[in-house]
Tab-separated table of C-alpha atoms and ligand atoms in Angstrom:
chain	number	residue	atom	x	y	z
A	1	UNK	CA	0.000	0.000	0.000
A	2	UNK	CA	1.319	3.678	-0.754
A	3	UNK	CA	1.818	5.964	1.603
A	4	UNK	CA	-1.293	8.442	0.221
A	5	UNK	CA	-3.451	4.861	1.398
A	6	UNK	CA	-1.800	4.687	5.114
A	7	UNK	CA	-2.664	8.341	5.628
A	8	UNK	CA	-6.237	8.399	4.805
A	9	UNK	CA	-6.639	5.023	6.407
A	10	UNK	CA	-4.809	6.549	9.553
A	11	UNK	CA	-7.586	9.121	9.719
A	12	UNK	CA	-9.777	7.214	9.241
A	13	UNK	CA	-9.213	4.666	12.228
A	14	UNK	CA	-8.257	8.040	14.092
A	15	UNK	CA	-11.029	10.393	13.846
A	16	UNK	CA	-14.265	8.614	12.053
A	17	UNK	CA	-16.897	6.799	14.488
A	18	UNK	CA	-15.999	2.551	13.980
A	19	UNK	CA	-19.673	2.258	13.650
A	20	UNK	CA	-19.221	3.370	9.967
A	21	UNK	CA	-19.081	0.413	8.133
A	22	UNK	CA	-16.394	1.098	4.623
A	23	UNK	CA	-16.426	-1.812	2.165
A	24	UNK	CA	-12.781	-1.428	1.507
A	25	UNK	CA	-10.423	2.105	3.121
A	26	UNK	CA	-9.841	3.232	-1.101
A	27	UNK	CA	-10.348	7.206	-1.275
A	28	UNK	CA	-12.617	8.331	-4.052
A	29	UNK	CA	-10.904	11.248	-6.555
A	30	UNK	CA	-13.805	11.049	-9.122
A	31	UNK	CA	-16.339	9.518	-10.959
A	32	UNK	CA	-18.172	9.194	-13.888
A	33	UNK	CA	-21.159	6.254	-15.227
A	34	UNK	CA	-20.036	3.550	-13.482
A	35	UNK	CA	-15.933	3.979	-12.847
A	36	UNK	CA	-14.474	5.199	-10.115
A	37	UNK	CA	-11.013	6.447	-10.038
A	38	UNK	CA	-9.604	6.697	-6.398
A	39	UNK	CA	-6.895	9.232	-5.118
A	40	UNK	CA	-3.435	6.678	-5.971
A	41	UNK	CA	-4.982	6.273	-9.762
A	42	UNK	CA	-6.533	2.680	-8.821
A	43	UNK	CA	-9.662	2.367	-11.319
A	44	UNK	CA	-12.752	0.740	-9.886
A	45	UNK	CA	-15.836	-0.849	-11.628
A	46	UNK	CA	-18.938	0.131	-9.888
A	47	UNK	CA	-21.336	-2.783	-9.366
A	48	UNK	CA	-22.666	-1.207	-5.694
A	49	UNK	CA	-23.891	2.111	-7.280
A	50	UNK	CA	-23.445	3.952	-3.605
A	51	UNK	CA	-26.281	1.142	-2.313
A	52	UNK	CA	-28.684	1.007	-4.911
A	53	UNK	CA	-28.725	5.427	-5.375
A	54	UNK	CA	-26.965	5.921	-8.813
A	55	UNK	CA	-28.954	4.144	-11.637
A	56	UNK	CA	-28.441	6.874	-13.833
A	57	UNK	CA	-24.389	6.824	-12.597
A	58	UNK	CA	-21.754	8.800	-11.600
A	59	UNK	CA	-21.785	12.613	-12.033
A	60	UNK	CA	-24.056	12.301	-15.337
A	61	UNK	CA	-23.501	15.167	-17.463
A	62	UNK	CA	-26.826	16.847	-17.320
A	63	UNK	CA	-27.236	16.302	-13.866
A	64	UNK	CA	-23.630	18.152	-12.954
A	65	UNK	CA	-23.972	20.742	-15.756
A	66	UNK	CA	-27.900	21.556	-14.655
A	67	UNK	CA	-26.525	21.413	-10.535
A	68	UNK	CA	-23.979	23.866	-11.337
A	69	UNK	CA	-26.626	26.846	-12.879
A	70	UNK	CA	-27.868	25.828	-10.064
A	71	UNK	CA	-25.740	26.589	-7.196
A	72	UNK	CA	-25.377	30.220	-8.789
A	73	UNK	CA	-29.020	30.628	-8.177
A	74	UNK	CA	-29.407	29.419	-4.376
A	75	UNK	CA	-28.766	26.947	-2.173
A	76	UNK	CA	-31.467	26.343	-0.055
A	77	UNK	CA	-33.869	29.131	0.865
A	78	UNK	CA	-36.155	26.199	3.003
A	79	UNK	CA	-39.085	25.486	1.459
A	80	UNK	CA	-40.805	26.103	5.158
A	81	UNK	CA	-39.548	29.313	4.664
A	82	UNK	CA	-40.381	30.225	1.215
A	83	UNK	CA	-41.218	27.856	-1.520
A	84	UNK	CA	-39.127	27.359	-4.849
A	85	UNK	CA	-40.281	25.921	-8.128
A	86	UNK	CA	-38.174	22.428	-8.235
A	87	UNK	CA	-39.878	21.093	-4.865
A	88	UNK	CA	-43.328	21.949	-6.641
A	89	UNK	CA	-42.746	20.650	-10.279
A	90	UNK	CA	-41.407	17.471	-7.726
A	91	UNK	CA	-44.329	16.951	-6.038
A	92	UNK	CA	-46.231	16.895	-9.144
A	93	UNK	CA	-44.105	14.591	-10.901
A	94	UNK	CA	-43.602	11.942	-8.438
A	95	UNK	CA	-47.691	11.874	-8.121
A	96	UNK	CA	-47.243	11.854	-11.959
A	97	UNK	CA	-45.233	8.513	-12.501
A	98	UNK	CA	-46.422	6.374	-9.476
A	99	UNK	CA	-48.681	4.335	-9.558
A	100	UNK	CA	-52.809	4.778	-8.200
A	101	UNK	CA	-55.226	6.359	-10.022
A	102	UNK	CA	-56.073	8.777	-8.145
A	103	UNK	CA	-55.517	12.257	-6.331
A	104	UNK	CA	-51.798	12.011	-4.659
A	105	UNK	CA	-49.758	14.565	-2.974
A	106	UNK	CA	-46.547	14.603	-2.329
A	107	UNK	CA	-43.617	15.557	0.706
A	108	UNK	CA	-40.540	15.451	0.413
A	109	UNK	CA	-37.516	14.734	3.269
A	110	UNK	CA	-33.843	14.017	3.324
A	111	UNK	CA	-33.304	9.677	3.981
A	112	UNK	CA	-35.084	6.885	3.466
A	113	UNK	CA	-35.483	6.133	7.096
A	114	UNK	CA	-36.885	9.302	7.563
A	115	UNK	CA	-39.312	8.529	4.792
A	116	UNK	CA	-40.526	5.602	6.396
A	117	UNK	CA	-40.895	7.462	9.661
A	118	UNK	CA	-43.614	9.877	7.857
A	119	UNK	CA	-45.151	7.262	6.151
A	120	UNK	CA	-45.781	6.056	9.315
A	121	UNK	CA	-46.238	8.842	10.878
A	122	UNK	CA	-49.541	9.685	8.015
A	123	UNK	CA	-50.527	6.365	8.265
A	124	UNK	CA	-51.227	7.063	12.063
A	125	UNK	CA	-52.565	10.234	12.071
A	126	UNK	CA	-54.757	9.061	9.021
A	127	UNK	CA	-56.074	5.772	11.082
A	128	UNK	CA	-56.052	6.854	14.328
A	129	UNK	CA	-54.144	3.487	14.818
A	130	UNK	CA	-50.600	2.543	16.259
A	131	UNK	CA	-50.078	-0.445	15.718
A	132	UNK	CA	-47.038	-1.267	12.651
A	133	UNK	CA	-46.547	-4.314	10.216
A	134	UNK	CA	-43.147	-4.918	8.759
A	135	UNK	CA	-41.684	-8.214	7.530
A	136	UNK	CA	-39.281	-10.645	8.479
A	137	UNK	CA	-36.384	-9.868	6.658
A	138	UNK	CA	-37.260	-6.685	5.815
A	139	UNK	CA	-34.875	-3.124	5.976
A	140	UNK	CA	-36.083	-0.082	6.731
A	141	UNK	CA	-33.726	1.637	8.186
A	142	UNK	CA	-31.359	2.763	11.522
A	143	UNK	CA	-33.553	5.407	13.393
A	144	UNK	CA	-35.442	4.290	15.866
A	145	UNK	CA	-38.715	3.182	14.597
A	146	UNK	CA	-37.062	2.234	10.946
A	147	UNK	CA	-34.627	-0.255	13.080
A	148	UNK	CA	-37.803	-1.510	15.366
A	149	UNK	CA	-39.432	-2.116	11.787
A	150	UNK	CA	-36.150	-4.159	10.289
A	151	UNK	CA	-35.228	-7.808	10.879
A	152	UNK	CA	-31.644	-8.368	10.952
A	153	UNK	CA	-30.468	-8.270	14.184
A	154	UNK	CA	-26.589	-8.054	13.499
A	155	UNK	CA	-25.109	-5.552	12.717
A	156	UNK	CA	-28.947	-3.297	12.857
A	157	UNK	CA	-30.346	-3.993	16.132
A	158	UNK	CA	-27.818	-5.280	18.429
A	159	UNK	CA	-27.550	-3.524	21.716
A	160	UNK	CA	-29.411	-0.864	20.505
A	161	UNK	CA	-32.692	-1.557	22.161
A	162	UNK	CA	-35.450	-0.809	23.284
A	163	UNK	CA	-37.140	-0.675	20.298
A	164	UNK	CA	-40.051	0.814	19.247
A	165	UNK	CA	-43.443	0.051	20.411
A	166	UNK	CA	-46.480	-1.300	18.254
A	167	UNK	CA	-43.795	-2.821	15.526
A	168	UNK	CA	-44.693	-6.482	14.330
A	169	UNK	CA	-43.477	-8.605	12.106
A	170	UNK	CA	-45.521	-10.422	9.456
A	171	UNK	CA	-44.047	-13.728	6.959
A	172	UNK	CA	-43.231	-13.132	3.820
A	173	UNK	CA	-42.495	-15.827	1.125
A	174	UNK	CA	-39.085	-16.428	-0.019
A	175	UNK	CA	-38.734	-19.596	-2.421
A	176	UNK	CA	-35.248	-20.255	-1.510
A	177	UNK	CA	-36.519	-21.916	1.192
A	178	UNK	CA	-39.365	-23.562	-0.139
A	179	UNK	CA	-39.292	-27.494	1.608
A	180	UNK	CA	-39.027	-29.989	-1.175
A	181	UNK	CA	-42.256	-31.595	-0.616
A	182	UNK	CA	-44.028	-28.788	-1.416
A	183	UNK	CA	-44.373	-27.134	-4.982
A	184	UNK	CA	-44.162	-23.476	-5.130
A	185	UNK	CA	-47.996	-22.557	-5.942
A	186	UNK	CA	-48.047	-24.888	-2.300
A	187	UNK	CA	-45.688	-23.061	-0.576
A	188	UNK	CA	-47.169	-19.522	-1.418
A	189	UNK	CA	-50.303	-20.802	0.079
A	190	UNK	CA	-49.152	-22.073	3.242
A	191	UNK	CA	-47.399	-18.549	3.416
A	192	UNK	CA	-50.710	-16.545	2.913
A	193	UNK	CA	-52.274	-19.406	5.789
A	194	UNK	CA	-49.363	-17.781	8.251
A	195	UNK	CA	-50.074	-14.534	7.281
A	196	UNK	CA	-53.614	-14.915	8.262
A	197	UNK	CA	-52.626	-16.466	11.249
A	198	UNK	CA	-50.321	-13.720	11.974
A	199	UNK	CA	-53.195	-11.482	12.310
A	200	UNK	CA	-55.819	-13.471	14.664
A	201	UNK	CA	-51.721	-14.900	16.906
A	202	UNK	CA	-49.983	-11.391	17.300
A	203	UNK	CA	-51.826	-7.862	16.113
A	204	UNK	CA	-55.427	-7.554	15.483
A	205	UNK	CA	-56.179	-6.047	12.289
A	206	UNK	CA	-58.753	-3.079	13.576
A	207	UNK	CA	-55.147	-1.963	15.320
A	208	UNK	CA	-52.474	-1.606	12.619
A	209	UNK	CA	-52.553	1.967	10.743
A	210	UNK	CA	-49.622	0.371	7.911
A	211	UNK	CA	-48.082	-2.580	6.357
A	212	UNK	CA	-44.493	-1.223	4.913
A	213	UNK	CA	-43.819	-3.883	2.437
A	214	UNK	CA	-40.286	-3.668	0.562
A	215	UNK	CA	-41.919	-5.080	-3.127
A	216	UNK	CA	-38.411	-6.815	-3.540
A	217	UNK	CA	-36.165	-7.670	-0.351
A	218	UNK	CA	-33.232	-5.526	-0.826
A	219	UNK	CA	-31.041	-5.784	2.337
A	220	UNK	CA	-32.891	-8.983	3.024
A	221	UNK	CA	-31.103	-10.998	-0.202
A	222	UNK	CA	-33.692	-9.479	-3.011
A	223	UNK	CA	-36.006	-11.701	-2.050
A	224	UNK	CA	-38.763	-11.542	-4.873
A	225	UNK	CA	-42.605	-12.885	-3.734
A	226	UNK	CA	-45.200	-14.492	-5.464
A	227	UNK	CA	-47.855	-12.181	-7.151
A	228	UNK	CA	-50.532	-13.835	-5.331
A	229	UNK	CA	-48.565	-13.099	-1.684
A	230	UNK	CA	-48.352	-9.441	-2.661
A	231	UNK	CA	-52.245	-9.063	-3.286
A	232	UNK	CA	-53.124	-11.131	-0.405
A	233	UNK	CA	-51.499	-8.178	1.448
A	234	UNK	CA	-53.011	-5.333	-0.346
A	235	UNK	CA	-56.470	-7.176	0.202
A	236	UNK	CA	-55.981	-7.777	4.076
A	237	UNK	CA	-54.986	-3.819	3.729
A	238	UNK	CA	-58.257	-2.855	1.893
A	239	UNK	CA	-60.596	-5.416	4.557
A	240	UNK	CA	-59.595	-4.132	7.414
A	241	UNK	CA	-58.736	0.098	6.448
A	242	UNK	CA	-54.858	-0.462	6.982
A	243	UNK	CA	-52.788	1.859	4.390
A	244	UNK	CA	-50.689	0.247	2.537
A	245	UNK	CA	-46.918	1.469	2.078
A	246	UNK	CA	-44.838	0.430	-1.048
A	247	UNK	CA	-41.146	0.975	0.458
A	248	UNK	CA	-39.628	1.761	-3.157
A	249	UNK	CA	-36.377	3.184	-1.681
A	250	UNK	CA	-34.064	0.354	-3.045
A	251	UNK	CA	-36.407	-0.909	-6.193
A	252	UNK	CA	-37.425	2.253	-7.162
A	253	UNK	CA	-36.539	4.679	-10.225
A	254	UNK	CA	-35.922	1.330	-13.176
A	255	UNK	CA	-34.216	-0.579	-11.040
A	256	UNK	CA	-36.292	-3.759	-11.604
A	257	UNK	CA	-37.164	-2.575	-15.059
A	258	UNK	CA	-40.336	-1.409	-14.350
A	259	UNK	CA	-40.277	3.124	-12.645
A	260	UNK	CA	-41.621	0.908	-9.606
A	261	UNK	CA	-41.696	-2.336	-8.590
A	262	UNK	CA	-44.827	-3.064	-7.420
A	263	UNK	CA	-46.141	-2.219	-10.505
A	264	UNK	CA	-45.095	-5.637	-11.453
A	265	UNK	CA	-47.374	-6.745	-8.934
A	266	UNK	CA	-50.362	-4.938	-10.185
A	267	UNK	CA	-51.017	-2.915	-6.941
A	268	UNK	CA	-51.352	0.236	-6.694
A	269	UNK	CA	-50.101	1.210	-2.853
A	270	UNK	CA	-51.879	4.025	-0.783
A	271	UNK	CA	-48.527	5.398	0.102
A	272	UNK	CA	-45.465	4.540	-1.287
A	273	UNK	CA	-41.609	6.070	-0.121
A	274	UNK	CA	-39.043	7.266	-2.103
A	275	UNK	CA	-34.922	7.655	-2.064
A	276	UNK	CA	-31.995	6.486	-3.279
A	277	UNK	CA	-31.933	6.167	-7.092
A	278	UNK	CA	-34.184	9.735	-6.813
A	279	UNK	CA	-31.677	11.816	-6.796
A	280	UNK	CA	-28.550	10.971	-8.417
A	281	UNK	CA	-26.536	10.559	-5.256
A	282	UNK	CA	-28.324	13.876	-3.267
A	283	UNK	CA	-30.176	12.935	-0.091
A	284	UNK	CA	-33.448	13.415	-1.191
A	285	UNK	CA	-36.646	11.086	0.036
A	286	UNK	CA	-40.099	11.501	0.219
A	287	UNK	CA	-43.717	9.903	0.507
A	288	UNK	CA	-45.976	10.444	-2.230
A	289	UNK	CA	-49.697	8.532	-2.258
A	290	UNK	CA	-53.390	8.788	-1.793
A	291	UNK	CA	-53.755	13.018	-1.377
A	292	UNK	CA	-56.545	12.093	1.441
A	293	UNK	CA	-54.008	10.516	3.779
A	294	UNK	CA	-51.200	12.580	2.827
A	295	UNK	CA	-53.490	15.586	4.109
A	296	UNK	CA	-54.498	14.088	7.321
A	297	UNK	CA	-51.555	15.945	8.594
A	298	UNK	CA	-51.853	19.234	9.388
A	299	UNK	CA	-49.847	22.110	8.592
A	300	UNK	CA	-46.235	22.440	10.660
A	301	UNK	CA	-46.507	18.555	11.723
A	302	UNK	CA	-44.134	16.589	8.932
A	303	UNK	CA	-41.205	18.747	7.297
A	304	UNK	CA	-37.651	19.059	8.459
A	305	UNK	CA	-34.910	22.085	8.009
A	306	UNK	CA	-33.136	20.177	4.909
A	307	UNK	CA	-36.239	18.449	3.421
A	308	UNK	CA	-36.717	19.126	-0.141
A	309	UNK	CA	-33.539	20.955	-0.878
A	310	UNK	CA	-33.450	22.548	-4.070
A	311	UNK	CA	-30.105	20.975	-5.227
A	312	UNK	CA	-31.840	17.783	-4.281
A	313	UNK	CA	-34.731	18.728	-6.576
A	314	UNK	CA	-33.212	19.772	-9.463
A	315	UNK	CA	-30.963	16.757	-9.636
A	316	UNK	CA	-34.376	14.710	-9.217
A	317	UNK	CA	-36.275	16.250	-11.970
A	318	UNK	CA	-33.472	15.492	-14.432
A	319	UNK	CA	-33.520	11.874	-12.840
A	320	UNK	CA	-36.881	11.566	-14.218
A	321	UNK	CA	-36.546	13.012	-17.284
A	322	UNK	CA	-33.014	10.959	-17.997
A	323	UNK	CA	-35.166	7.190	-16.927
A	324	UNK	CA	-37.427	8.021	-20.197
A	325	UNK	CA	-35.110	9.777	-22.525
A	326	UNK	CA	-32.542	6.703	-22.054
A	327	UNK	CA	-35.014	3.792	-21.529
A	328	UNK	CA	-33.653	2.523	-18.446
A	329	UNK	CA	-36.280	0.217	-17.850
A	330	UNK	CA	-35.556	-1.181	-20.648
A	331	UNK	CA	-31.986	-1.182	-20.010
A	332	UNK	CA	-32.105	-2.329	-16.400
A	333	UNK	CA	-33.908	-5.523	-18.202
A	334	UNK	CA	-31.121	-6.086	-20.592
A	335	UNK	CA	-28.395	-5.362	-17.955
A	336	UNK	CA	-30.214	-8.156	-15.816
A	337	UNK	CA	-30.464	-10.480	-18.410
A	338	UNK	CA	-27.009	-10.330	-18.834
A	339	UNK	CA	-25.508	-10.281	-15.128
A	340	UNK	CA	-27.543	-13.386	-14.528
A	341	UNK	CA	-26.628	-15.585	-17.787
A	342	UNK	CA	-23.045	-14.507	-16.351
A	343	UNK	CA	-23.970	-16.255	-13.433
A	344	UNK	CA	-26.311	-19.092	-15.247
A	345	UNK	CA	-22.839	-19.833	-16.649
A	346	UNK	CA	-20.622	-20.198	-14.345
A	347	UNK	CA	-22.708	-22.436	-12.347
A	348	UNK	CA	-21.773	-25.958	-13.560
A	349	UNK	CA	-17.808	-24.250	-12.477
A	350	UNK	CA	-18.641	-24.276	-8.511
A	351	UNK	CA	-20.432	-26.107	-6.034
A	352	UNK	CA	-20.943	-22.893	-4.101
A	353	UNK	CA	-23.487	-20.982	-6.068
A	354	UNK	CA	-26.752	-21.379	-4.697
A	355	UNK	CA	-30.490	-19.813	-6.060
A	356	UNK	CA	-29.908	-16.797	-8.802
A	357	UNK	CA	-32.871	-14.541	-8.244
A	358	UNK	CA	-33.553	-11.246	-11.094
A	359	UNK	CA	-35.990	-8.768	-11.315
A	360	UNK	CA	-35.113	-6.787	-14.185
A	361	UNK	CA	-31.636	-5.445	-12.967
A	362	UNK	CA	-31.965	-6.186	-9.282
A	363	UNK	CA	-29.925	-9.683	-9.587
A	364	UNK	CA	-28.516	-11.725	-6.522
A	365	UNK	CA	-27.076	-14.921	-6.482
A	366	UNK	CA	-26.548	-16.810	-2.531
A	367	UNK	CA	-23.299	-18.627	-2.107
A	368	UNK	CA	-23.868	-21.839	0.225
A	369	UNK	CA	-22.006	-24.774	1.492
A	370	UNK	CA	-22.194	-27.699	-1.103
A	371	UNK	CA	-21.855	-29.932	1.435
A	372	UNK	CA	-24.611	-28.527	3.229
A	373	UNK	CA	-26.843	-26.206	0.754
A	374	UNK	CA	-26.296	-23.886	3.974
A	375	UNK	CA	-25.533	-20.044	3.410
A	376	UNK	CA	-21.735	-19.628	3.600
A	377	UNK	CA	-21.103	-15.869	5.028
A	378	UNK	CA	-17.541	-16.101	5.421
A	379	UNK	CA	-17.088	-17.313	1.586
A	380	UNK	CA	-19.600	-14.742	0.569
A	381	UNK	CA	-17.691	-11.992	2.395
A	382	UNK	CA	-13.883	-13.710	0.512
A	383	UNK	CA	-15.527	-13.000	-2.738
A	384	UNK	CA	-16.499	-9.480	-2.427
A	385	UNK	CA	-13.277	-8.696	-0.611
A	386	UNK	CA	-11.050	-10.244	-3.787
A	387	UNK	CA	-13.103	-8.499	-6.145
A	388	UNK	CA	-12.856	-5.225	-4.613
A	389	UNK	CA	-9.082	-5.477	-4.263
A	390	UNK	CA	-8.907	-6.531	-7.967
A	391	UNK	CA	-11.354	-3.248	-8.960
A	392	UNK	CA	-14.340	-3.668	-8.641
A	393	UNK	CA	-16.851	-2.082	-6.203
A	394	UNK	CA	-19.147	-5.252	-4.990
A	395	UNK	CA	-21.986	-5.663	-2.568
A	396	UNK	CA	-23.246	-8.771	-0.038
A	397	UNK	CA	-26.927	-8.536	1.556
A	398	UNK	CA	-29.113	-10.785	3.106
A	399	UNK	CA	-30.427	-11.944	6.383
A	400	UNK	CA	-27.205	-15.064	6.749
A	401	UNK	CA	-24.894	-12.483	4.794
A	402	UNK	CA	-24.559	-14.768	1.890
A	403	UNK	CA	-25.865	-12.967	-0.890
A	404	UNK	CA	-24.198	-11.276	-3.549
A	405	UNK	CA	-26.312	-8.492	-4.815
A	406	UNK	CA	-25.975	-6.071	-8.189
A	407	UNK	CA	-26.713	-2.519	-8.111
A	408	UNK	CA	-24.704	-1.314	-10.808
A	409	UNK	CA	-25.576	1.820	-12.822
A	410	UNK	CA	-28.066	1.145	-14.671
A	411	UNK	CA	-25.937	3.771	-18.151
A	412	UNK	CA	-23.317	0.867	-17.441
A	413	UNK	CA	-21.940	0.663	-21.110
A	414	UNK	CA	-20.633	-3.119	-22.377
A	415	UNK	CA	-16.759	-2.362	-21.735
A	416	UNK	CA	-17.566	-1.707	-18.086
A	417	UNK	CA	-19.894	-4.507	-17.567
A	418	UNK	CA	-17.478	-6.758	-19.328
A	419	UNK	CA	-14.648	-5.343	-17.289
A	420	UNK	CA	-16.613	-6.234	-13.953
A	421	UNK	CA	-18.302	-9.527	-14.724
A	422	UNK	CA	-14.164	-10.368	-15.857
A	423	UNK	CA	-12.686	-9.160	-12.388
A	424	UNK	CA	-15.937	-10.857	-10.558
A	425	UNK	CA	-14.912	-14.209	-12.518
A	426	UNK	CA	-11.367	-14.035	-11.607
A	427	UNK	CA	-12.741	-13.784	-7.357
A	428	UNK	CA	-15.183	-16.723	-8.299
A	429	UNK	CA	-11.777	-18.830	-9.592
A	430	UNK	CA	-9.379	-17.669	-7.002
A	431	UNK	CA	-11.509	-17.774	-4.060
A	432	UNK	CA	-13.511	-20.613	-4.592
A	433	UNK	CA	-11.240	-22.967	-6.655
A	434	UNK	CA	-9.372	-22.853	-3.218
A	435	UNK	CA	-12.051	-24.222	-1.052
A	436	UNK	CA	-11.297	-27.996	0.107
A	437	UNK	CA	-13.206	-31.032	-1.571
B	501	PLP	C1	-35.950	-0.581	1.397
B	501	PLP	C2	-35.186	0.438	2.197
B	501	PLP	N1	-35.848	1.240	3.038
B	501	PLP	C3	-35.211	2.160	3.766
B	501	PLP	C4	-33.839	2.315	3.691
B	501	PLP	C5	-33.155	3.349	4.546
B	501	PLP	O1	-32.618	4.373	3.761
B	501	PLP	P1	-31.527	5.367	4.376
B	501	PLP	O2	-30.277	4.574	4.552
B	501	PLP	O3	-31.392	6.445	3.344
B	501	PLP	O4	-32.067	5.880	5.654
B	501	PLP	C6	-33.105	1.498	2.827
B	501	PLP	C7	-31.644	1.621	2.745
B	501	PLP	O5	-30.937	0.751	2.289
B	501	PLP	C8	-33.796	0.528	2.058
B	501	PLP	O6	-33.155	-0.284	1.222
C-alpha cells in the first residue's frame, strides 16, 4: 500500500466513528457512469452504485452541468420558509409517474429512514391506529422506529434496544426456502395461511394503521414474492382500512425494469416512499400517495430544516426526465439479463453458487455450502473482498450475509460490464477454486 493509502486510512481509524461500516479504506478522486477512479490512480468498476442510489451513474452530465446553474441561483432558501419551483414541479411529478389512479400529494424529506418514519407517521394520524406491520427480513432503516421495523439483528439492532413500540413482524415468502415436498404454488399458500394467522396470533387487524412492504427484499437478499402473496397483502390492507406502504427506496426509479416495482405486482399502494436512485446521489426522500391521507396531517406537523432541498430537486427532476429519454427500464432488463446468464454460466464451475434470483436489474445470487446447501457468510464476504481489491466495487446482503447483490448503474456501457463480470470471474476462480473437496 502507498503511503497516500496509510494516511487516509490513519484518519480514518483516528477520527471517524468505527460504527461506519467502509467496504474497503480506497479514497474516491472522481467519478463518472459507473468507474471510479480513487486518489493513488486505482480504477474501480462500480457494481454497488453507492447502495442502490446511482442508476443513472456517476456525475451524469446533465445532472452536474444543470446542478452547477444551479448553485449560482441558491442553495437552499427552506421550502418552510419560502417555496421554490423544483420542490413543486417534484411533487407533481412523483404523483405523476407512481402508480394509483387517483388524487396524490406529495412531501418530500432528506433519507429513506426518515421517509418511512412519515409514512408512518400519516398512516397514524390518518387511522387513528398505532399499531405497525413490517416483515421478516425486511430493511427499513437505523432510526429508531425504521430499526424496530427491520429484521436483521446483526449488525442493525444489536444492543441498541429498546425498540419501538407497536412494531410487528408479518411472513413473507421467499422460495429459496421452499421445503421440497411442497411445490411453489403450495408453498405460497401455506405462506398466505401464516399470514392470516399472523393477524388473529400477534396484532389484530382493527389496530395496525400500515403494512411497509419492501416489493423486492433488498437488504434482506432481493427476495422476490409471489404475485398472489403481494395481493393477499393489499387485500388484508383494503378489509380491514390499513394503508398500505410500497417501500420503493431500493427498487425504485428502473431498477427492476419497471419506474416501480410493485407495478409488477399490479397494486397500486396508498402510500409509497421514495430515495436512493431519486436523486442521483443527493439525499433526497419523500412519501408520495393517496392526497386524502397525505393531508391528514396538518400544517407544521411533517417537514424538516433540509427536506426538499433545491439541489436535491433539481438533480431529481433530471432523474426523471433521464429514466425516459434513455429507456432505463428497458436497459435495467437487458443489464439483468445479462448479469444473470453470467452467473447461469458459471454455475456448472462451482459447487458454491446457490439460487440466482432477477428482477429486471436487481440480480442476486446466494453462495452456500455444497456440502450442506447452507448459506456460507464467510465465503460470501472472501468474494467481495477479492473483487474489490482486484477493482471492482461489490456488494453482499441478506439476512445469513450470503448474498451477492448487483446494483450497478443502470448507463453501465458493455466495456464496463465486461470489465466487472471479468474481475468478478477471476474472485469466483481464485476464491472458490481454493475451497477444500
Ligand atoms: C428498502 C429500504 N428502506 C429504507 C432504507 C433506509 O434508507 P436510508 O439509509 O437512506 O435511511 C433502505 C436503505 O438501504 C432501504 O433499502
Amino acid at each position: 500500500m502507498t503511503e497516500q493509502f496509510e494516511y487516509y486510512k490513519a484518519i480514518r481509524e483516528q477520527y471517524v466513528a468505527r460504527g461506519v461500516g467502509n467496504g474497503n479504506l480506497h479514497v474516491a478522486d472522481t467519478a463518472s457512469g459507473a468507474t471510479i477512479k480513487d486518489v493513488e490512480g486505482n480504477t474501480f468498476i462500480d457494481f454497488a452504485g453507492a447502495i442502490g442510489t446511482l442508476n443513472v451513474g456517476h456525475t451524469h452530465p446533465e445532472i452536474t452541468k444543470h446542478l452547477k446553474e444551479q448553485l449560482d441561483k441558491f442553495i437552499h432558501p427552506g421550502f418552510n420558509v419560502i417555496m421554490y419551483e423544483s420542490y413543486l414541479k417534484l411533487a407533481q411529478k412523483l404523483t405523476e409517474i407512481t402508480p394509483g389512479d387517483f388524487a396524490k400529494k406529495t412531501i418530500l424529506l432528506n433519507s429513506g429512514a426518515e421517509a418511512v418514519e412519515n409514512a408512518v407517521k400519516i398512516a397514524r394520524k390518518y387511522t387513528g391506529r398505532q399499531a405497525v406491520v413490517s416483515f421478516v427480513r425486511g430493511f427499513h432503516g437505523r432510526t429508531n422506529l425504521t430499526m424496530s421495523m427491520t429484521s436483521k439483528v446483526r449488525p442493525y439492532k444489536y444492543g441498541f434496544g429498546p425498540f419501538a413500540p407497536e412494531v410487528y413482524q408479518a411472513p413473507y415468502p421467499n422460495i429459496s426456502e421452499k421445503p421440497d415436498a411442497l411445490s411453489e404454488a403450495a408453498y405460497v399458500d401455506q405462506v398466505i395461511q401464516k399470514l392470516n394467522d399472523f393477524f388473529i396470533e400477534t396484532v389484530d387487524p382493527t389496530e395496525v394503521a400500515c403494512i411497509v412492504m419492501e416489493p423486492v427484499q433488498g437488504e434482506g437478499g432481493f427476495i422476490i414474492p409471489d404475485c398472489k402473496f403481494v395481493k393477499a397483502v393489499k387485500a388484508i390492507c383494503e378489509e380491514n382500512g390499513i394503508v398500505f406502504v410500497a417501500d420503493e427506496i431500493q427498487t425504485g426509479f428502473a431498477r427492476t425494469g419497471k419506474t416501480f416495482a410493485i407495478e409488477h405486482f399490479d397494486i397500486e399502494p396508498d402510500l409509497i416512499t421514495v430515495s436512493k436512485s431519486l436523486a442521483a446521489g443527493f439525499p433526497l426522500s419523500g412519501v408520495v400517495g393517496k392526497a386524502e391521507i397525505i393531508d391528514s396531517a396538518n400544517p407544521g406537523e411533517l417537514g424538516g430544516t433540509y427536506a426538499g432541498n433545491p439541489l436535491a430537486c433539481e438533480a431529481a427532476l433530471k432523474v426523471i426526465e433521464i429514466i425516459e429519454k434513455e429507456q432505463l427500464n428497458d436497459k435495467a432488463e437487458t443489464l439483468g439479463q445479462r448479469i444473470e446468464a453470467f452467473l447461469q454460466g458459471i454455475t456448472s464451475s462451482y459447487d458454491n453458487i446457490g439460487p440466482i434470483r432477477r428482477l429486471g436489474a436487481m440480480v442476486a445470487v446466494e453462495i452456500v455450502d455444497p456440502a450442506t446447501g447452507e448459506p456460507d457468510k464467510a465465503l460470501t464476504g472472501k468474494i467481495v473482498q477479492t473483487a474489490n481489491t482486484n477493482g471492482l466495487l461489490l456488494l453482499s446482503a441478506g439476512i445469513k450475509g450470503n448474498v451477492i447483490r448487483f446494483l450497478a448503474p443502470l448507463v453501465i456501457t458493455d466495456d464496463e460490464l465486461s470489465a466487472g463480470l471479468n474481475i468478478l470471474e477471476t474472485a469466483f476462480s481464485e476464491v472458490l477454486s481454493k475451497q477444500p473437496l
